[in-house]
Short mmCIF file of C-alpha atoms in Angstrom, two decimals:
data_model
loop_
_atom_site.label_atom_id
_atom_site.label_comp_id
_atom_site.label_asym_id
_atom_site.label_seq_id
_atom_site.Cartn_x
_atom_site.Cartn_y
_atom_site.Cartn_z
CA MET Q 1438 -5.00 -0.90 -22.87
CA VAL Q 1439 -7.01 -3.86 -21.64
CA GLU Q 1440 -10.62 -4.27 -22.82
CA THR Q 1441 -12.23 -4.00 -19.40
CA GLU Q 1442 -15.53 -5.84 -19.93
CA ALA Q 1443 -13.82 -8.82 -21.55
CA PHE Q 1444 -11.11 -8.82 -18.88
CA ILE Q 1445 -13.66 -8.86 -16.06
CA ASP Q 1446 -15.55 -11.80 -17.58
CA GLU Q 1447 -12.33 -13.73 -18.15
CA ALA Q 1448 -10.95 -12.97 -14.68
CA ILE Q 1449 -14.14 -14.07 -12.94
CA ALA Q 1450 -14.17 -17.30 -14.96
CA GLU Q 1451 -10.48 -17.91 -14.16
CA ILE Q 1452 -10.99 -17.37 -10.43
CA ARG Q 1453 -14.07 -19.61 -10.41
CA GLU Q 1454 -12.17 -22.36 -12.21
CA ALA Q 1455 -9.10 -22.06 -9.97
CA ILE Q 1456 -10.98 -22.11 -6.66
CA GLY Q 1457 -13.82 -24.44 -7.63
CA ASP Q 1458 -15.88 -25.48 -4.62
CA ALA Q 1459 -13.12 -24.62 -2.14
CA ASN Q 1460 -12.91 -21.62 0.19
CA ALA Q 1461 -10.46 -18.75 -0.24
CA VAL Q 1462 -9.09 -15.75 1.63
CA ILE Q 1463 -8.21 -12.47 -0.06
CA ALA Q 1464 -5.58 -10.01 1.08
CA LEU Q 1465 -7.57 -6.77 1.16
CA SER Q 1466 -5.58 -3.60 1.84
CA GLY Q 1467 -7.94 -0.91 0.52
CA GLY Q 1468 -5.68 0.01 -2.39
CA VAL Q 1469 -7.08 -0.24 -5.90
CA ASP Q 1470 -5.16 -3.45 -6.74
CA SER Q 1471 -6.40 -5.58 -3.86
CA SER Q 1472 -9.86 -3.98 -3.99
CA VAL Q 1473 -10.28 -4.97 -7.64
CA ALA Q 1474 -8.95 -8.47 -6.93
CA ALA Q 1475 -11.34 -8.80 -3.98
CA THR Q 1476 -14.34 -7.59 -5.98
CA LEU Q 1477 -13.57 -9.95 -8.86
CA ALA Q 1478 -13.13 -12.86 -6.47
CA TYR Q 1479 -16.35 -12.02 -4.62
CA GLU Q 1480 -18.22 -11.94 -7.93
CA ALA Q 1481 -16.67 -15.29 -8.80
CA VAL Q 1482 -17.19 -17.33 -5.64
CA GLY Q 1483 -19.34 -15.23 -3.30
CA ASP Q 1484 -19.47 -16.53 0.27
CA GLN Q 1485 -16.64 -18.97 -0.41
CA LEU Q 1486 -14.39 -15.90 -0.12
CA THR Q 1487 -13.27 -14.40 3.18
CA PRO Q 1488 -11.72 -10.94 2.67
CA VAL Q 1489 -9.01 -10.30 5.26
CA TYR Q 1490 -7.87 -6.79 6.14
CA VAL Q 1491 -4.83 -6.76 8.42
CA ASP Q 1492 -4.23 -3.55 10.35
CA THR Q 1493 -0.46 -3.74 10.77
CA GLY Q 1494 -0.13 -0.33 12.39
CA LEU Q 1495 1.51 0.77 9.13
CA MET Q 1496 -1.64 1.85 7.29
CA ARG Q 1497 -2.83 5.26 6.06
CA LYS Q 1498 -4.70 7.58 8.39
CA GLY Q 1499 -8.31 6.42 8.77
CA GLU Q 1500 -7.72 3.37 6.56
CA THR Q 1501 -9.27 0.76 8.85
CA ASP Q 1502 -12.54 2.65 9.30
CA GLU Q 1503 -12.76 3.26 5.53
CA ILE Q 1504 -12.30 -0.45 4.84
CA ARG Q 1505 -15.07 -1.42 7.25
CA GLU Q 1506 -17.46 1.03 5.60
CA THR Q 1507 -16.52 0.54 1.93
CA PHE Q 1508 -16.59 -3.26 2.01
CA SER Q 1509 -19.43 -3.74 4.48
CA PHE Q 1510 -21.40 -5.47 1.69
CA MET Q 1511 -18.96 -8.39 2.03
CA GLU Q 1512 -20.45 -9.99 5.12
CA SER Q 1513 -17.49 -12.29 5.62
CA LEU Q 1514 -14.95 -9.41 5.89
CA ARG Q 1515 -12.44 -9.95 8.70
CA VAL Q 1516 -10.60 -6.97 10.20
CA ILE Q 1517 -7.51 -8.19 12.09
CA GLU Q 1518 -5.96 -5.86 14.67
CA ALA Q 1519 -2.32 -6.97 14.42
CA GLN Q 1520 -0.38 -3.78 15.17
CA GLU Q 1521 1.45 -5.10 18.22
CA ARG Q 1522 2.44 -8.35 16.51
CA PHE Q 1523 3.93 -6.52 13.50
CA PHE Q 1524 5.89 -3.99 15.54
CA ASP Q 1525 7.26 -6.84 17.67
CA ARG Q 1526 8.39 -8.67 14.51
CA LEU Q 1527 10.05 -5.52 13.14
CA ALA Q 1528 11.91 -4.57 16.32
CA GLY Q 1529 15.61 -4.21 15.56
CA VAL Q 1530 15.20 -4.88 11.82
CA THR Q 1531 16.90 -2.22 9.66
CA ASP Q 1532 17.68 -3.90 6.32
CA PRO Q 1533 15.04 -2.93 3.70
CA GLU Q 1534 14.74 -6.39 2.17
CA GLU Q 1535 14.57 -8.07 5.56
CA LYS Q 1536 11.78 -5.70 6.56
CA ARG Q 1537 9.78 -6.66 3.47
CA HIS Q 1538 10.27 -10.36 4.17
CA VAL Q 1539 9.33 -9.97 7.85
CA ILE Q 1540 6.14 -8.14 6.86
CA GLY Q 1541 5.37 -10.66 4.12
CA GLU Q 1542 5.71 -13.54 6.56
CA GLY Q 1543 3.57 -11.67 9.07
CA PHE Q 1544 0.81 -11.23 6.49
CA ILE Q 1545 0.93 -14.90 5.56
CA ASP Q 1546 0.72 -15.94 9.22
CA GLU Q 1547 -2.37 -13.79 9.69
CA PHE Q 1548 -3.98 -15.17 6.52
CA GLU Q 1549 -3.15 -18.75 7.42
CA THR Q 1550 -4.80 -18.29 10.83
CA VAL Q 1551 -8.00 -17.09 9.17
CA ALA Q 1552 -7.69 -19.73 6.45
CA ARG Q 1553 -7.60 -22.52 9.04
CA ASP Q 1554 -10.62 -21.00 10.74
CA VAL Q 1555 -12.68 -20.93 7.51
CA ASP Q 1556 -11.07 -24.04 6.01
CA ALA Q 1557 -9.69 -22.10 3.00
CA ASP Q 1558 -7.37 -23.69 0.47
CA TYR Q 1559 -6.63 -20.63 -1.68
CA LEU Q 1560 -5.12 -17.17 -1.22
CA VAL Q 1561 -6.15 -14.40 -3.63
CA GLN Q 1562 -3.79 -11.43 -4.09
CA GLY Q 1563 -3.75 -8.10 -5.91
CA THR Q 1564 -0.28 -8.48 -7.42
CA ILE Q 1565 0.07 -6.40 -10.62
CA TYR Q 1566 2.59 -6.57 -13.46
CA PRO Q 1567 5.10 -3.94 -12.17
CA ASP Q 1568 5.23 -5.80 -8.83
CA ARG Q 1569 6.31 -8.97 -10.61
CA ILE Q 1570 8.86 -7.18 -12.81
CA GLU Q 1571 10.51 -5.40 -9.86
CA SER Q 1572 10.66 -8.59 -7.81
CA GLU Q 1573 11.95 -10.76 -10.66
CA GLY Q 1574 14.53 -8.09 -11.51
CA ASN Q 1575 15.69 -7.95 -7.87
CA ILE Q 1576 14.83 -4.23 -7.65
CA LYS Q 1577 12.84 -4.95 -4.50
CA SER Q 1578 10.72 -7.68 -2.97
CA HIS Q 1579 6.97 -7.27 -2.70
CA HIS Q 1580 5.26 -8.88 0.27
CA ASN Q 1581 2.91 -10.63 -2.17
CA VAL Q 1582 5.66 -11.74 -4.60
CA GLY Q 1583 9.29 -12.07 -3.53
CA GLY Q 1584 8.48 -11.59 0.15
CA LEU Q 1585 6.55 -14.84 0.51
CA PRO Q 1586 8.04 -17.44 2.85
CA GLU Q 1587 9.33 -20.59 1.18
CA ALA Q 1588 6.43 -22.72 2.36
CA VAL Q 1589 2.92 -21.27 2.14
CA ASP Q 1590 0.11 -23.27 3.69
CA PHE Q 1591 -2.31 -22.86 0.76
CA GLU Q 1592 -3.15 -25.18 -2.09
CA GLY Q 1593 -2.77 -22.31 -4.53
CA ILE Q 1594 -2.37 -18.55 -4.95
CA VAL Q 1595 -4.69 -16.72 -7.36
CA GLU Q 1596 -3.60 -13.36 -8.83
CA PRO Q 1597 -6.34 -12.09 -11.17
CA VAL Q 1598 -4.70 -8.72 -12.03
CA ARG Q 1599 -1.12 -10.03 -12.32
CA ASP Q 1600 -0.75 -8.91 -15.97
CA LEU Q 1601 -2.19 -5.39 -15.59
CA TYR Q 1602 -0.52 -2.02 -15.11
CA LYS Q 1603 -1.88 0.41 -12.51
CA ASP Q 1604 -3.83 2.54 -15.00
CA GLU Q 1605 -5.46 -0.61 -16.39
CA VAL Q 1606 -6.45 -1.72 -12.88
CA ARG Q 1607 -8.09 1.67 -12.38
CA GLU Q 1608 -10.09 1.19 -15.59
CA VAL Q 1609 -11.30 -2.17 -14.31
CA ALA Q 1610 -12.20 -0.59 -10.94
CA ARG Q 1611 -14.34 2.03 -12.69
CA GLU Q 1612 -16.03 -0.64 -14.82
CA LEU Q 1613 -16.79 -2.62 -11.66
CA GLY Q 1614 -18.43 0.46 -10.16
CA LEU Q 1615 -16.06 0.81 -7.23
CA GLU Q 1616 -16.21 4.12 -5.36
CA GLU Q 1617 -13.86 6.91 -6.47
CA ILE Q 1618 -12.06 6.72 -3.12
CA ILE Q 1619 -10.87 3.29 -4.30
CA SER Q 1620 -10.57 3.63 -8.09
CA GLU Q 1621 -8.65 6.93 -8.01
CA ARG Q 1622 -6.65 6.32 -4.86
CA MET Q 1623 -2.90 6.87 -5.03
CA PRO Q 1624 -0.73 3.73 -4.91
CA PHE Q 1625 0.17 2.55 -1.44
CA PRO Q 1626 2.91 -0.04 -0.89
CA GLY Q 1627 2.01 -3.51 0.32
CA PRO Q 1628 4.36 -3.26 3.34
CA GLY Q 1629 2.71 0.07 4.16
CA LEU Q 1630 4.54 2.85 5.95
CA ALA Q 1631 7.46 0.52 6.68
CA VAL Q 1632 9.01 1.36 3.29
CA ARG Q 1633 8.66 5.06 4.11
CA ILE Q 1634 10.73 4.67 7.26
CA VAL Q 1635 14.49 4.44 6.81
CA GLY Q 1636 15.97 2.15 9.46
CA GLU Q 1637 14.08 0.46 12.26
CA VAL Q 1638 10.28 0.67 12.17
CA THR Q 1639 8.77 1.91 15.43
CA PRO Q 1640 5.27 3.08 16.43
CA GLU Q 1641 6.63 6.64 16.82
CA LYS Q 1642 8.11 6.75 13.31
CA ALA Q 1643 4.97 5.19 11.86
CA ALA Q 1644 2.82 7.86 13.52
CA VAL Q 1645 5.03 10.62 12.07
CA ALA Q 1646 4.94 9.08 8.57
CA ARG Q 1647 1.16 8.58 8.74
CA GLU Q 1648 0.33 12.14 9.82
CA ALA Q 1649 2.86 13.72 7.45
CA THR Q 1650 1.60 11.64 4.51
CA TYR Q 1651 -1.95 12.77 5.26
CA VAL Q 1652 -0.80 16.40 5.06
CA VAL Q 1653 1.06 15.81 1.77
CA GLU Q 1654 -1.87 14.01 0.12
CA GLU Q 1655 -4.27 16.76 1.18
CA GLU Q 1656 -2.04 19.67 0.14
CA LEU Q 1657 -1.05 18.17 -3.25
CA GLU Q 1658 -4.47 16.99 -4.37
CA GLU Q 1659 -4.71 19.87 -6.88
CA TYR Q 1660 -1.44 18.72 -8.52
CA ASP Q 1661 -2.99 15.31 -9.28
CA PRO Q 1662 0.22 13.36 -8.62
CA TRP Q 1663 0.65 9.69 -9.47
CA GLN Q 1664 1.93 9.28 -5.92
CA ALA Q 1665 2.65 11.72 -3.11
CA PHE Q 1666 3.69 10.95 0.45
CA ALA Q 1667 6.11 11.66 3.28
CA ALA Q 1668 8.96 9.48 4.54
CA VAL Q 1669 10.91 9.51 7.80
CA LEU Q 1670 14.67 9.53 7.12
CA GLY Q 1671 16.43 9.94 10.43
CA LYS Q 1672 17.13 12.68 12.96
CA ALA Q 1673 18.68 16.15 12.73
CA THR Q 1674 19.02 19.25 14.85
CA GLY Q 1675 16.24 21.82 14.87
CA VAL Q 1676 14.76 24.62 16.97
CA LYS Q 1677 11.30 24.58 18.53
CA GLY Q 1678 10.48 27.76 20.43
CA ASP Q 1679 13.64 28.65 22.30
CA ASN Q 1680 14.78 25.07 22.58
CA ARG Q 1681 17.27 23.12 20.50
CA VAL Q 1682 15.77 19.74 19.55
CA HIS Q 1683 16.96 16.58 17.85
CA GLY Q 1684 13.94 15.65 15.76
CA TRP Q 1685 12.93 13.62 12.73
CA VAL Q 1686 13.76 14.60 9.16
CA VAL Q 1687 10.72 14.13 6.91
CA ALA Q 1688 11.12 13.88 3.14
CA VAL Q 1689 8.22 14.88 0.88
CA ARG Q 1690 7.94 13.01 -2.43
CA SER Q 1691 5.53 13.72 -5.28
CA VAL Q 1692 5.86 12.12 -8.71
CA GLU Q 1693 4.15 11.88 -12.09
CA SER Q 1694 3.99 8.48 -13.79
CA ARG Q 1695 1.89 6.27 -16.04
CA ASP Q 1696 2.59 2.84 -14.62
CA GLY Q 1697 5.14 3.27 -11.82
CA MET Q 1698 7.96 1.76 -13.89
CA THR Q 1699 9.44 5.23 -14.42
CA ALA Q 1700 8.51 8.51 -12.73
CA ARG Q 1701 9.38 12.20 -12.69
CA ALA Q 1702 9.51 14.33 -9.58
CA GLN Q 1703 6.84 17.04 -9.74
CA GLU Q 1704 7.75 20.73 -9.82
CA LEU Q 1705 5.86 22.24 -6.89
CA ASP Q 1706 5.33 25.91 -6.08
CA TRP Q 1707 7.52 27.27 -3.31
CA SER Q 1708 4.44 28.47 -1.43
CA THR Q 1709 3.00 24.94 -1.54
CA LEU Q 1710 6.20 23.45 -0.16
CA GLN Q 1711 6.34 26.05 2.60
CA ARG Q 1712 2.72 25.33 3.54
CA ILE Q 1713 3.48 21.60 3.73
CA GLN Q 1714 6.57 22.03 5.89
CA SER Q 1715 4.74 24.44 8.17
CA ARG Q 1716 1.89 21.99 8.74
CA ILE Q 1717 4.14 18.96 9.25
CA THR Q 1718 6.53 20.66 11.69
CA GLY Q 1719 3.67 22.49 13.42
CA GLN Q 1720 1.62 19.35 13.98
CA ASN Q 1721 4.56 17.15 15.03
CA ASP Q 1722 6.72 18.41 17.88
CA ASN Q 1723 9.29 15.70 17.14
CA VAL Q 1724 9.87 16.74 13.48
CA ALA Q 1725 12.88 19.04 13.11
CA ARG Q 1726 12.88 19.65 9.36
CA VAL Q 1727 11.19 18.84 6.05
CA VAL Q 1728 12.97 18.33 2.71
CA TYR Q 1729 11.67 17.83 -0.84
CA ASP Q 1730 12.91 14.95 -3.00
CA VAL Q 1731 13.62 16.05 -6.60
CA THR Q 1732 14.96 12.69 -7.83
CA HIS Q 1733 13.32 10.93 -10.79
CA LYS Q 1734 12.89 7.16 -11.23
CA PRO Q 1735 15.44 6.07 -12.31
CA PRO Q 1736 17.88 6.55 -10.62
CA ALA Q 1737 15.69 6.45 -7.50
CA THR Q 1738 12.71 4.23 -6.79
CA ILE Q 1739 9.44 5.95 -5.92
CA GLU Q 1740 9.34 4.61 -2.36
CA TYR Q 1741 12.35 4.84 -0.07
CA GLU Q 1742 12.87 1.16 0.73
#
């Protein structure tokens, strides 16, 4: 386990040395990784840093408002409303790796636009060790690792938590005094809900995944999972009232893990699962059925794509 005080001092010094007198932008998503990276960078270079939160339309429920409130102390925070641009980019894209690359390129375009505006030479990211391992091992691309376009219009990329596991990042977050809503938050993928949607990403599927994930997180809080969410798989036949419908199939996933490298599916009470399916199908007229994923990692990954 990392010695948090020493790590913080070293990370701040490293960021300060890397960026110098230049300006930087930080990819701020609201997850613990990017929040820690942003806080470290802000401590290191202050107003030279412009935190950039991009609302892709693939974020958690209420995420954008939470970001505005939680990081309001960073006066240079930019909130970019980019939902339409991202859905346009993703139209017709079904391959999982292509989706990640499309989203990665979209993020970089948004950052580069802000970077030109503030004359920034550096991009700070919250990449952690498992992200690098999975990308280097061709398990999947991360938008802030293997999903980067070949040419990035920055002088350098700074990744202050690149050698930490998730539990170590949480320890650093606590030491930095970040709110519990950040330090204890479940992992959320860089590409957002796109990796919880099998096939083409559309606003309708994203809305289903967002609302269903909110239900799952709320209902499973007492189980203290490493990660719990809902994914949209495809369509199947169902019955709503007296009508036969062809609605979405939603998969519920809840796992226990230490660092995300391996994971075990949680054993949930039948009554809990029934409550979840009742809420998801009841609140979404276009959801036909709910299933529970019992697969460990390996052989499955935690996310669907």
